[in-house]
mmCIF file of C-alpha atoms in Angstrom:
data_model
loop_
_atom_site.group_PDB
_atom_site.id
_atom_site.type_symbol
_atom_site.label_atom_id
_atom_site.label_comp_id
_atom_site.label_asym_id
_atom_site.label_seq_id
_atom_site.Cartn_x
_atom_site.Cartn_y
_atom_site.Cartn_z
ATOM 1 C CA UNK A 163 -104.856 -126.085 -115.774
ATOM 2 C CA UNK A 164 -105.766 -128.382 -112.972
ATOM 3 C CA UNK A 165 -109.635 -128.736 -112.157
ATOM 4 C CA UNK A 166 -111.586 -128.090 -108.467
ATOM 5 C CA UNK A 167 -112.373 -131.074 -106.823
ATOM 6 C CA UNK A 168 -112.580 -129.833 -103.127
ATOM 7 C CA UNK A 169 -114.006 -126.696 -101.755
ATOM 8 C CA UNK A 170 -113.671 -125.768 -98.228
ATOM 9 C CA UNK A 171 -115.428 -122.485 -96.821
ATOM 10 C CA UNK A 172 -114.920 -121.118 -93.125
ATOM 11 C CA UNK A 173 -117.687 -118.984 -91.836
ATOM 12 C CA UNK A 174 -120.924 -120.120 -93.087
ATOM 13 C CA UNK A 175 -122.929 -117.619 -92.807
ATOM 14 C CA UNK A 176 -124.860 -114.579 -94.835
ATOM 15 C CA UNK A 177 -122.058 -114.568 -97.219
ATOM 16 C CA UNK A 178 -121.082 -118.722 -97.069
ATOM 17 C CA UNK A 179 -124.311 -119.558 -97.694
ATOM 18 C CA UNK A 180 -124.036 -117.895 -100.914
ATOM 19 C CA UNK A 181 -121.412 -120.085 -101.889
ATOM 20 C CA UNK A 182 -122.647 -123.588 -99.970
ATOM 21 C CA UNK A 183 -125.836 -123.106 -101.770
ATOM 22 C CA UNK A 184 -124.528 -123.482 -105.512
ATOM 23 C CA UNK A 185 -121.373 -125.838 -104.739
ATOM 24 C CA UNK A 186 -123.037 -128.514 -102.577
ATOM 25 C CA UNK A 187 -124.508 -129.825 -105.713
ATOM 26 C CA UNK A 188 -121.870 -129.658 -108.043
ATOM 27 C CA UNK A 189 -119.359 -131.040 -105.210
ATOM 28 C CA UNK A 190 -121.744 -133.424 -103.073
ATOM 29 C CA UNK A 191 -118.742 -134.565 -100.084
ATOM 30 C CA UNK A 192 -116.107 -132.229 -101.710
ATOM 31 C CA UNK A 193 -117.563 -129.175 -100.043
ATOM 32 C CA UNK A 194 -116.014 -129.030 -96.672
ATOM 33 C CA UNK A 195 -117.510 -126.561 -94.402
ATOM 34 C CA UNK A 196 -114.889 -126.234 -91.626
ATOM 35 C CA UNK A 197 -115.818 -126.084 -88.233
ATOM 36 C CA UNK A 198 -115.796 -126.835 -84.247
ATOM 37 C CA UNK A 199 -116.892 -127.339 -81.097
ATOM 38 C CA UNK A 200 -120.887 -125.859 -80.705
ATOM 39 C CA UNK A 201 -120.817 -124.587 -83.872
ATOM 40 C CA UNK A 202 -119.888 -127.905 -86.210
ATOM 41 C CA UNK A 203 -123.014 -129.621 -83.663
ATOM 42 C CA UNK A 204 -125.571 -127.281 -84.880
ATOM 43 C CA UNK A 205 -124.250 -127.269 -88.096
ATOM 44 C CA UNK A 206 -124.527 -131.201 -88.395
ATOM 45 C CA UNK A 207 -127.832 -131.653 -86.592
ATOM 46 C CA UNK A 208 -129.649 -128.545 -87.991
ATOM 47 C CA UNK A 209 -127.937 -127.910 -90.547
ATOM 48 C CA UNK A 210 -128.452 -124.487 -92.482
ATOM 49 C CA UNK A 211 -132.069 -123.408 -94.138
ATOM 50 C CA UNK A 212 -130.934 -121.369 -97.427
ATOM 51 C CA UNK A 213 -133.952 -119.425 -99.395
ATOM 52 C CA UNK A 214 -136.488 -121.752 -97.368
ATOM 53 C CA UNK A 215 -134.244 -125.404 -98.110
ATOM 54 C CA UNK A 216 -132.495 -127.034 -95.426
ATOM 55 C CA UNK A 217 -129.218 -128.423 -96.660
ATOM 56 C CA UNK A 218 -127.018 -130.694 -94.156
ATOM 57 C CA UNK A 219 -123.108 -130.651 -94.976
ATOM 58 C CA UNK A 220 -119.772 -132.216 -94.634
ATOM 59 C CA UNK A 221 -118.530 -130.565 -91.823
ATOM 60 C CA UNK A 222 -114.712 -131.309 -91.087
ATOM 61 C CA UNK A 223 -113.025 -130.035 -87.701
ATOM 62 C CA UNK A 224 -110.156 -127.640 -88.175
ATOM 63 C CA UNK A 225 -107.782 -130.105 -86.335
ATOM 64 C CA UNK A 226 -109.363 -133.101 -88.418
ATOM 65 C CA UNK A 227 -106.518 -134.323 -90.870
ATOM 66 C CA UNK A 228 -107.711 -134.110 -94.925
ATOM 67 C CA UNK A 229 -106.409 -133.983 -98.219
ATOM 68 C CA UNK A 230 -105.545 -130.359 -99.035
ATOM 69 C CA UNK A 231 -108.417 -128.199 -100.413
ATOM 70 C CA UNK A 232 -108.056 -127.551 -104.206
ATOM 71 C CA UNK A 233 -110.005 -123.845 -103.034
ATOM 72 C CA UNK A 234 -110.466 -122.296 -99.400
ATOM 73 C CA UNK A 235 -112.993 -119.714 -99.612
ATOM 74 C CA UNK A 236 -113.190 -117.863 -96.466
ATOM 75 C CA UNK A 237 -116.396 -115.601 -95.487
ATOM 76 C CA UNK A 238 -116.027 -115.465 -91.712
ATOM 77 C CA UNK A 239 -115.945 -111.515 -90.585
ATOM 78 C CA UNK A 240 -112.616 -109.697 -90.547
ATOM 79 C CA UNK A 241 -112.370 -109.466 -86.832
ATOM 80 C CA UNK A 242 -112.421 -113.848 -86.997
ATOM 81 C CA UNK A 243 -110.166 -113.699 -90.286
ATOM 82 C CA UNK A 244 -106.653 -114.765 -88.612
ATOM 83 C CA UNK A 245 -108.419 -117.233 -86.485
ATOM 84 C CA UNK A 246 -109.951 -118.731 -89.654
ATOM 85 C CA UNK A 247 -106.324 -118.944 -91.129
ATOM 86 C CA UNK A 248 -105.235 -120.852 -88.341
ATOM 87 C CA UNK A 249 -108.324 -123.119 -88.617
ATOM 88 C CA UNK A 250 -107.735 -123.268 -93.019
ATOM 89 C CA UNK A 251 -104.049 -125.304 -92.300
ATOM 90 C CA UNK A 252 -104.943 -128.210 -92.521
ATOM 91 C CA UNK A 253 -106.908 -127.499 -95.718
ATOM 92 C CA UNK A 254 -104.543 -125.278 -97.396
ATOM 93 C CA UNK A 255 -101.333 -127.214 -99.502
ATOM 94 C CA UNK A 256 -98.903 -126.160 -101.765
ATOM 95 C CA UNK A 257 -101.342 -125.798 -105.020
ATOM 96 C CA UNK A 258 -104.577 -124.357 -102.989
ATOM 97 C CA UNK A 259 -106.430 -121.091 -104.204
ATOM 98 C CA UNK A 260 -107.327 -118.927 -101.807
ATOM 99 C CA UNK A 261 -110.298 -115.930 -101.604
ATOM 100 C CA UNK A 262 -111.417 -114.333 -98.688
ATOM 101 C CA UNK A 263 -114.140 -111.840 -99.749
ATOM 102 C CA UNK A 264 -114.756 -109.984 -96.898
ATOM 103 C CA UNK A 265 -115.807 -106.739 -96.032
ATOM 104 C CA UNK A 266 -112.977 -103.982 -95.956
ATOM 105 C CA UNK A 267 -109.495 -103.338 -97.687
ATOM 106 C CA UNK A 268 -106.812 -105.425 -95.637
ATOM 107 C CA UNK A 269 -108.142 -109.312 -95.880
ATOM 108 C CA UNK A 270 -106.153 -110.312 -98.844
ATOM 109 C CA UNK A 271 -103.219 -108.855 -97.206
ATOM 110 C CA UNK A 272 -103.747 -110.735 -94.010
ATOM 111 C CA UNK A 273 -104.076 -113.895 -95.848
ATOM 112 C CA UNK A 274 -100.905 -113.494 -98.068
ATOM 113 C CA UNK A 275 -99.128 -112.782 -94.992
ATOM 114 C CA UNK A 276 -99.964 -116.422 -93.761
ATOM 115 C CA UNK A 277 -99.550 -118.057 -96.771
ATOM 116 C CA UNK A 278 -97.998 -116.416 -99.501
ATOM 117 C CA UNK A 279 -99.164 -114.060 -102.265
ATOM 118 C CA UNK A 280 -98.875 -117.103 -104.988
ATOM 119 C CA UNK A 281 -102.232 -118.664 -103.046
ATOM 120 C CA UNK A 282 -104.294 -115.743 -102.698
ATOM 121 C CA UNK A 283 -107.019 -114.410 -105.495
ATOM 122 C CA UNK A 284 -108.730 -111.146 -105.131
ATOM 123 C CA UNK A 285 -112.386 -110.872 -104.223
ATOM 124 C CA UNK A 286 -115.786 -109.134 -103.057
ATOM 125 C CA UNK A 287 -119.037 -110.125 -102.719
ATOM 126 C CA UNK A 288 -122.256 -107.860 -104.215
ATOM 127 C CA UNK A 289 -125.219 -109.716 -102.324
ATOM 128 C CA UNK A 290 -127.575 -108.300 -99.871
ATOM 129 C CA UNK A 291 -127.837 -111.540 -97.240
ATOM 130 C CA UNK A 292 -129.999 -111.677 -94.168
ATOM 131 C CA UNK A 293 -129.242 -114.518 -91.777
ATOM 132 C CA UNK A 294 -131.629 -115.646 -88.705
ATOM 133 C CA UNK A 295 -130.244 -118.415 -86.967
ATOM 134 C CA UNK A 296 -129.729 -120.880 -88.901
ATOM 135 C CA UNK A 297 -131.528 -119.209 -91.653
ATOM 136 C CA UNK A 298 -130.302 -117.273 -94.346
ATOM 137 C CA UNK A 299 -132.146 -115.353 -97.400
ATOM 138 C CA UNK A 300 -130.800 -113.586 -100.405
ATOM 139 C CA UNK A 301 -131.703 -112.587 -103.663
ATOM 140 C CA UNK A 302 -130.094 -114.951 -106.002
ATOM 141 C CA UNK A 303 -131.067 -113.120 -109.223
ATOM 142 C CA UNK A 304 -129.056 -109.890 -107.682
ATOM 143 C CA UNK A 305 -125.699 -111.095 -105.921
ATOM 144 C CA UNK A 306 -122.843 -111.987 -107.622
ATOM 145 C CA UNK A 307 -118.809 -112.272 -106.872
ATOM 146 C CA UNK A 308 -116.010 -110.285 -108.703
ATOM 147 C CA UNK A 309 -112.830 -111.782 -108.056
ATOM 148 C CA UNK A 310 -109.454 -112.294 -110.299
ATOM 149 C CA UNK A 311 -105.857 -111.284 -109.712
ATOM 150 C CA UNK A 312 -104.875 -107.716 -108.617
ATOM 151 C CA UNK A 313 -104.749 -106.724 -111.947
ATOM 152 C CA UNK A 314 -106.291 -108.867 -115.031
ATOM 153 C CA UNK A 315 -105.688 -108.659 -118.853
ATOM 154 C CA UNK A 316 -109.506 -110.047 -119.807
ATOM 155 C CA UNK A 317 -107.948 -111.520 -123.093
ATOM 156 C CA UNK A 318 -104.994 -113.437 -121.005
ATOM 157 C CA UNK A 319 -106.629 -114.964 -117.544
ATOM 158 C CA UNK A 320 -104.274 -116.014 -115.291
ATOM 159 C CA UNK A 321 -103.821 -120.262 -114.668
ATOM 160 C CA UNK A 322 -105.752 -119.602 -111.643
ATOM 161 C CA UNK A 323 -108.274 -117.471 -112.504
ATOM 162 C CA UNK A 324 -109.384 -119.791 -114.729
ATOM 163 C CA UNK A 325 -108.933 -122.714 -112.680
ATOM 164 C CA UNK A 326 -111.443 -120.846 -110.068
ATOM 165 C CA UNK A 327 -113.667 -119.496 -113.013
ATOM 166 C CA UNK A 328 -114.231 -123.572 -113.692
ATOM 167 C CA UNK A 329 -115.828 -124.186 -111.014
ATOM 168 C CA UNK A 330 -117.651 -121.180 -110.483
ATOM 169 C CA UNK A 331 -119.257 -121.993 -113.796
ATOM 170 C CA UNK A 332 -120.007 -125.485 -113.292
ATOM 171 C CA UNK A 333 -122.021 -124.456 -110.096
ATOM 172 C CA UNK A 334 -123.759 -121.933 -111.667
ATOM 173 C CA UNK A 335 -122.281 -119.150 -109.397
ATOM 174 C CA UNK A 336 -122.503 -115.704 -110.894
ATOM 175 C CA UNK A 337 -119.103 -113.330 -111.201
ATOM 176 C CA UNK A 338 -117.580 -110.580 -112.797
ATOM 177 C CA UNK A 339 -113.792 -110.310 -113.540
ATOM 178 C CA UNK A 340 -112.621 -107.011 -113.238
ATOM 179 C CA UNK A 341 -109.477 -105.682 -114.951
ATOM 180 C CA UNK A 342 -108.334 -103.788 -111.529
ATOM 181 C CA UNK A 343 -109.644 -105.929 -108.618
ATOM 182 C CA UNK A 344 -108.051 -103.420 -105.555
ATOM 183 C CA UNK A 345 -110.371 -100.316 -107.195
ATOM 184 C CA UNK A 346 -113.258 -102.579 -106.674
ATOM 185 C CA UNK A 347 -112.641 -103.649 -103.638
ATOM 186 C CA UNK A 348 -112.132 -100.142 -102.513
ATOM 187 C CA UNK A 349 -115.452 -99.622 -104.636
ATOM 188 C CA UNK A 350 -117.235 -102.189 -102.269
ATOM 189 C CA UNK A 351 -115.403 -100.694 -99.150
ATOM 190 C CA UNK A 352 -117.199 -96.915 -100.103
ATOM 191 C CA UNK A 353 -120.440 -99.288 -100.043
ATOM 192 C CA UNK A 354 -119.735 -100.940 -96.577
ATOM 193 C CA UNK A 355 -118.371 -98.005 -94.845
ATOM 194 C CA UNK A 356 -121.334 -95.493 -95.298
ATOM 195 C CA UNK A 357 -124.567 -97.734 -95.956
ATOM 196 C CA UNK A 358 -123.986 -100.197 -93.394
ATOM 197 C CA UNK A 359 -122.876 -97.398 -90.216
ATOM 198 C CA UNK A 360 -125.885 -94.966 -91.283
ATOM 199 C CA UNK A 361 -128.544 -97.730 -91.343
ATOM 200 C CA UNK A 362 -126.671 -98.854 -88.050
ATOM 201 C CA UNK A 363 -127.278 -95.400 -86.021
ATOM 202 C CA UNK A 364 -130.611 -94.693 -87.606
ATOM 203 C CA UNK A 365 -131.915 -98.061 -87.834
ATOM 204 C CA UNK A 366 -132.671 -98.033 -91.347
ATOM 205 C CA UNK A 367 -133.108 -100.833 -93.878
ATOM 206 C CA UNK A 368 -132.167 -100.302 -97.603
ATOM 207 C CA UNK A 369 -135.331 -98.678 -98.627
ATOM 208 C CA UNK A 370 -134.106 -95.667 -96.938
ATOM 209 C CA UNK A 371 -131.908 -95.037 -99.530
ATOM 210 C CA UNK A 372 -133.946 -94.437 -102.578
ATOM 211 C CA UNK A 373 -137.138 -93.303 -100.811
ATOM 212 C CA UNK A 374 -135.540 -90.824 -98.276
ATOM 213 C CA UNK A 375 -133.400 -87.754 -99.674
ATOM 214 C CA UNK A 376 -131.719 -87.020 -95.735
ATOM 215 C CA UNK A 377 -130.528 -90.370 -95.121
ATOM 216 C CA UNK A 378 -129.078 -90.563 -98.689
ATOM 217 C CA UNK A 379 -127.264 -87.573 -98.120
ATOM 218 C CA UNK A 380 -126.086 -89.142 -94.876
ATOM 219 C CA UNK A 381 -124.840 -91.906 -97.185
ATOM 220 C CA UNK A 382 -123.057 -89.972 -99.687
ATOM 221 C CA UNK A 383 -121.558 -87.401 -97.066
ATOM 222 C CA UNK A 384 -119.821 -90.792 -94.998
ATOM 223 C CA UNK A 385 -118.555 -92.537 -98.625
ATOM 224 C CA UNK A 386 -116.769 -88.992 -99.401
ATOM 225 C CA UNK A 387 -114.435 -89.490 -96.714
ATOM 226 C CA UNK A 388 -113.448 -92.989 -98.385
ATOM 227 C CA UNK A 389 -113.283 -91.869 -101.821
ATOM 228 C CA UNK A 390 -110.856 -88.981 -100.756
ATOM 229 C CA UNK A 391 -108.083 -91.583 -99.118
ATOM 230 C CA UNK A 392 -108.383 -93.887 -102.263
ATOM 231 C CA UNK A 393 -108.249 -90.926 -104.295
ATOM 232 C CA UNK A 394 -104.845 -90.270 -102.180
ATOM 233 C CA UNK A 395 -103.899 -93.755 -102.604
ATOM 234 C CA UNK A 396 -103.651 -93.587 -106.454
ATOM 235 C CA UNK A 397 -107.039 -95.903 -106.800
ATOM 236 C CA UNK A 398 -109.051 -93.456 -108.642
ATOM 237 C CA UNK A 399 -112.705 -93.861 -107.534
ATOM 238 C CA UNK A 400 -114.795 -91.749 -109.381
ATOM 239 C CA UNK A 401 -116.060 -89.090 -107.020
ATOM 240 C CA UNK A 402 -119.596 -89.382 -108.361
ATOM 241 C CA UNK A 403 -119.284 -93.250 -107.619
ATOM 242 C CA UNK A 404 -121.261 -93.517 -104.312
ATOM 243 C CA UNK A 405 -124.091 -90.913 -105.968
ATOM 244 C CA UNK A 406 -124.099 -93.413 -108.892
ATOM 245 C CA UNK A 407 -124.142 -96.766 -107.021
ATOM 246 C CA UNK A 408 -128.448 -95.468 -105.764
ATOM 247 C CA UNK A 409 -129.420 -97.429 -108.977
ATOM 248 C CA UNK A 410 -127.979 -100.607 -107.723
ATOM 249 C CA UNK A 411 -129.525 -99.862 -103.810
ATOM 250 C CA UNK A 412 -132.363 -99.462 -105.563
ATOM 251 C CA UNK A 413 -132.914 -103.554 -106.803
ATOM 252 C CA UNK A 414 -132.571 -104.427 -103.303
ATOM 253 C CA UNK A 415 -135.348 -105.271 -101.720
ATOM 254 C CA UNK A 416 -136.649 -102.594 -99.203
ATOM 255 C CA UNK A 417 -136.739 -103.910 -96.106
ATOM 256 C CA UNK A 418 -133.110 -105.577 -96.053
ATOM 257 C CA UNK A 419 -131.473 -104.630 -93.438
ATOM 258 C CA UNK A 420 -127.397 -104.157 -93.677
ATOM 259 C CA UNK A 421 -125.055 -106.308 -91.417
ATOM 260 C CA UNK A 422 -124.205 -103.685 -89.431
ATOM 261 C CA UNK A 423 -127.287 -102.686 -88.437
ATOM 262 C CA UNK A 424 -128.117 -106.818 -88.207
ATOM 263 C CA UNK A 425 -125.856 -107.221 -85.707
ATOM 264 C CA UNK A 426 -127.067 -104.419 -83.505
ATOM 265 C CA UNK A 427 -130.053 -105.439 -83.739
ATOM 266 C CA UNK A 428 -128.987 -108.953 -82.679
ATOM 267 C CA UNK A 429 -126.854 -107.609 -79.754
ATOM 268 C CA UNK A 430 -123.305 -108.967 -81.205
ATOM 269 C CA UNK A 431 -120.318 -107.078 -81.624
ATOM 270 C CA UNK A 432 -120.353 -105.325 -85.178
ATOM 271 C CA UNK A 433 -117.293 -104.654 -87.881
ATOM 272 C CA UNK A 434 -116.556 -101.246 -86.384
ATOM 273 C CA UNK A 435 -112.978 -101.071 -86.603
ATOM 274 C CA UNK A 436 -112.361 -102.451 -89.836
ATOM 275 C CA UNK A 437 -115.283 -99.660 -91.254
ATOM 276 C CA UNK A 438 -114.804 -96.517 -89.409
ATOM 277 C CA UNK A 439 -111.722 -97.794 -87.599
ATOM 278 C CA UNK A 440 -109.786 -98.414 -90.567
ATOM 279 C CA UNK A 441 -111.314 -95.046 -92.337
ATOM 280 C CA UNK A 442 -110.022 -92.963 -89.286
ATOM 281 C CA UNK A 443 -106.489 -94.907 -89.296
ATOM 282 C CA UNK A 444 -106.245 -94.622 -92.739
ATOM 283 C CA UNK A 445 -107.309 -90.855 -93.118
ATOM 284 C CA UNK A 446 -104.498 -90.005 -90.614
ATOM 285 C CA UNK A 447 -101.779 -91.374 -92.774
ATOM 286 C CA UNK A 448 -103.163 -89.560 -95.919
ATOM 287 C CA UNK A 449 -104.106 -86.319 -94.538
ATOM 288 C CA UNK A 450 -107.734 -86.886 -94.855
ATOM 289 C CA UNK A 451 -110.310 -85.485 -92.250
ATOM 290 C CA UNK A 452 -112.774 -87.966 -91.255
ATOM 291 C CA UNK A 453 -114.546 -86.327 -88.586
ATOM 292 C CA UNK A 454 -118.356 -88.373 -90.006
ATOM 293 C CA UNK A 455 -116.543 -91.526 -89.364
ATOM 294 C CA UNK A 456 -114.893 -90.484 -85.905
ATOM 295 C CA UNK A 457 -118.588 -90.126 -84.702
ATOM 296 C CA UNK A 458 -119.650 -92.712 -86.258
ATOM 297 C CA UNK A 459 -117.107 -95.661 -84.697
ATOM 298 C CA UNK A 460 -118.582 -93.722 -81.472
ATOM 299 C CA UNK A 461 -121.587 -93.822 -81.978
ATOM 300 C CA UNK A 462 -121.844 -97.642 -83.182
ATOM 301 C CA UNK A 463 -119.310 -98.244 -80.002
ATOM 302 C CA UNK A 464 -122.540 -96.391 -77.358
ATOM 303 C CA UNK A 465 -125.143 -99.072 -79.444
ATOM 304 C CA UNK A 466 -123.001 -101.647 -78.345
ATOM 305 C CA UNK A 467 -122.671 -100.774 -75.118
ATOM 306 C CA UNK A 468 -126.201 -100.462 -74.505
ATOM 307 C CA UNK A 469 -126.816 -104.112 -75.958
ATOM 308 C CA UNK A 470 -124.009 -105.198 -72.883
ATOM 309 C CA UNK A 471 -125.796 -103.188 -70.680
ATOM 310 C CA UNK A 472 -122.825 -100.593 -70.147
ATOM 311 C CA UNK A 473 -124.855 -97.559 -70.549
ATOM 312 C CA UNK A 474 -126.767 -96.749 -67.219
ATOM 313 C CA UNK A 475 -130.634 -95.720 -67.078
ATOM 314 C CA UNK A 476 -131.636 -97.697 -70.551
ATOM 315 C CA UNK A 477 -133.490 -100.156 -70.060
#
């Protein structure tokens, strides 16, 4: 079982930081944060200010020519995923690892296509982040990673789930292995779909959930339509899971707001299509009505348009 000397992430942002803020130290120069143009300046002469400290990192070009990466991780959003593959080639070699624990269903799909199933691990992220800027806050005590193969025997992990589970260790990252990685994933996509488009719409943070029965119902009325096309899929969500998962909303602190509702609120373009867009695509080839999620991809598109200055009269 080889060992991780070199970690490159793509996207450092709410859910890189996560990651940059335990393996800088273990790694020191082999953490690579990839990155160009504007965003590698900033990066190198402001670096990033994680839970108040200000960390500066190795920041290699995507064109810049490296040693292959022992692990890519990427965290950019789906709608920059197969940009970020195209930037990851010069990192990625014939024994790489690589995760891509993004929001929604499809990523690890998307990255096998590039590169081949053999590279690609499973994964998810459970952290509520909040980025500013250059600044980025989470709850370190709260968020942690499940990853592992589609499907893992805890008694027998595979070569490179252990290889990964190394390093996570050694950097003190927090994870869970679960024994089927696509329902969790789908668990985490029930989570995404309703809590970040209802907070988007009504400009809610998480506190909503636990303190306000309406906008819970919202919640659990939106993650329905998502449980019903796994359900049809053969990934057997409880139906009682979204109802369940309040306990969890409940840890996170109040006046978080979800990225969703982040980005509207800092007038860039939000994850619409891979939330509602997929849920109404998806529906269709199940036989699933998703009329909640048809409004809301429209209503989320209107927010939008008012922050482009589309919709007339608003000022």
């Amino acid at each position: 079982m080889k060992q991780i000397d070199t970690v490159a992430i793509i996207g450092l942002g709410a859910i890189g930081a996560f990651f940059a803020d335990s393996l800088l130290p273990a790694l020191n120069d082999g953490l690579r944060i990839i990155a160009g143009g504007e965003r590698a300046k900033a990066l190198k002469e402001e670096g990033m200010v994680i839970n108040g400290t200000r960390e500066f990192y190795n920041v290699v070009a995507p064109d810049e020519k490296t040693e292959p990466a022992d692990l890519v991780i990427i965290t950019t959003k789906m709608t920059g995923l197969k940009q970020a593959l195209e930037d990851i080639k010069n990192q990625v070699g014939p024994d790489t690892i690589i995760m891509a624990p993004l929001n929604g269903v499809e990523s690890e799909g998307v990255v096998a296509e590039k590169y081949g199933w053999d590279k690609v691990l499973y994964s998810l992220m459970r952290v509520s982040s909040v980025k500013d800027g250059n600044k980025v806050s989470f709850d370190p005590d709260n968020s942690f990673l499940e990853f592992g193969e589609r499907t893992n025997d805890l008694e027998k992990l595979s070569d490179k789930v252990k290889t990964v589970q190394g390093i996570f260790e050694e950097a003190g990252i927090k994870y869970q292995i679960r024994p089927d990685m696509n329902r969790a994933i789908w668990e985490k996509y029930v989570c995404n779909v309703s809590e970040n488009q209802v907070a988007a719409i009504l400009d809610i943070p998480f506190g909503a959930w636990g303190s306000c029965n309406d906008a819970n119902q919202l919640r659990l009325m939106v993650a329905d339509e998502v449980i019903q096309i796994a359900r049809k899929k053969g990934i057997m969500i409880d139906p009682d899971y979204a109802k369940d998962h309040l306990e969890f909303l409940k840890v996170v602190p109040e006046k978080n707001k979800p990225s969703t509702l982040q980005d509207i609120l800092a007038g860039r373009k939000t994850e619409k299509d891979m939330l509602a867009g997929t849920v109404i695509r998806l529906g269709k080839e199940t036989g699933v009505q998703t009329p909640l999620n048809e409004f809301l991809y429209h209503a989320i598109k209107v927010l939008e348009d008012k922050n482009d200055g589309k919709v007339k009269g608003v000022n």
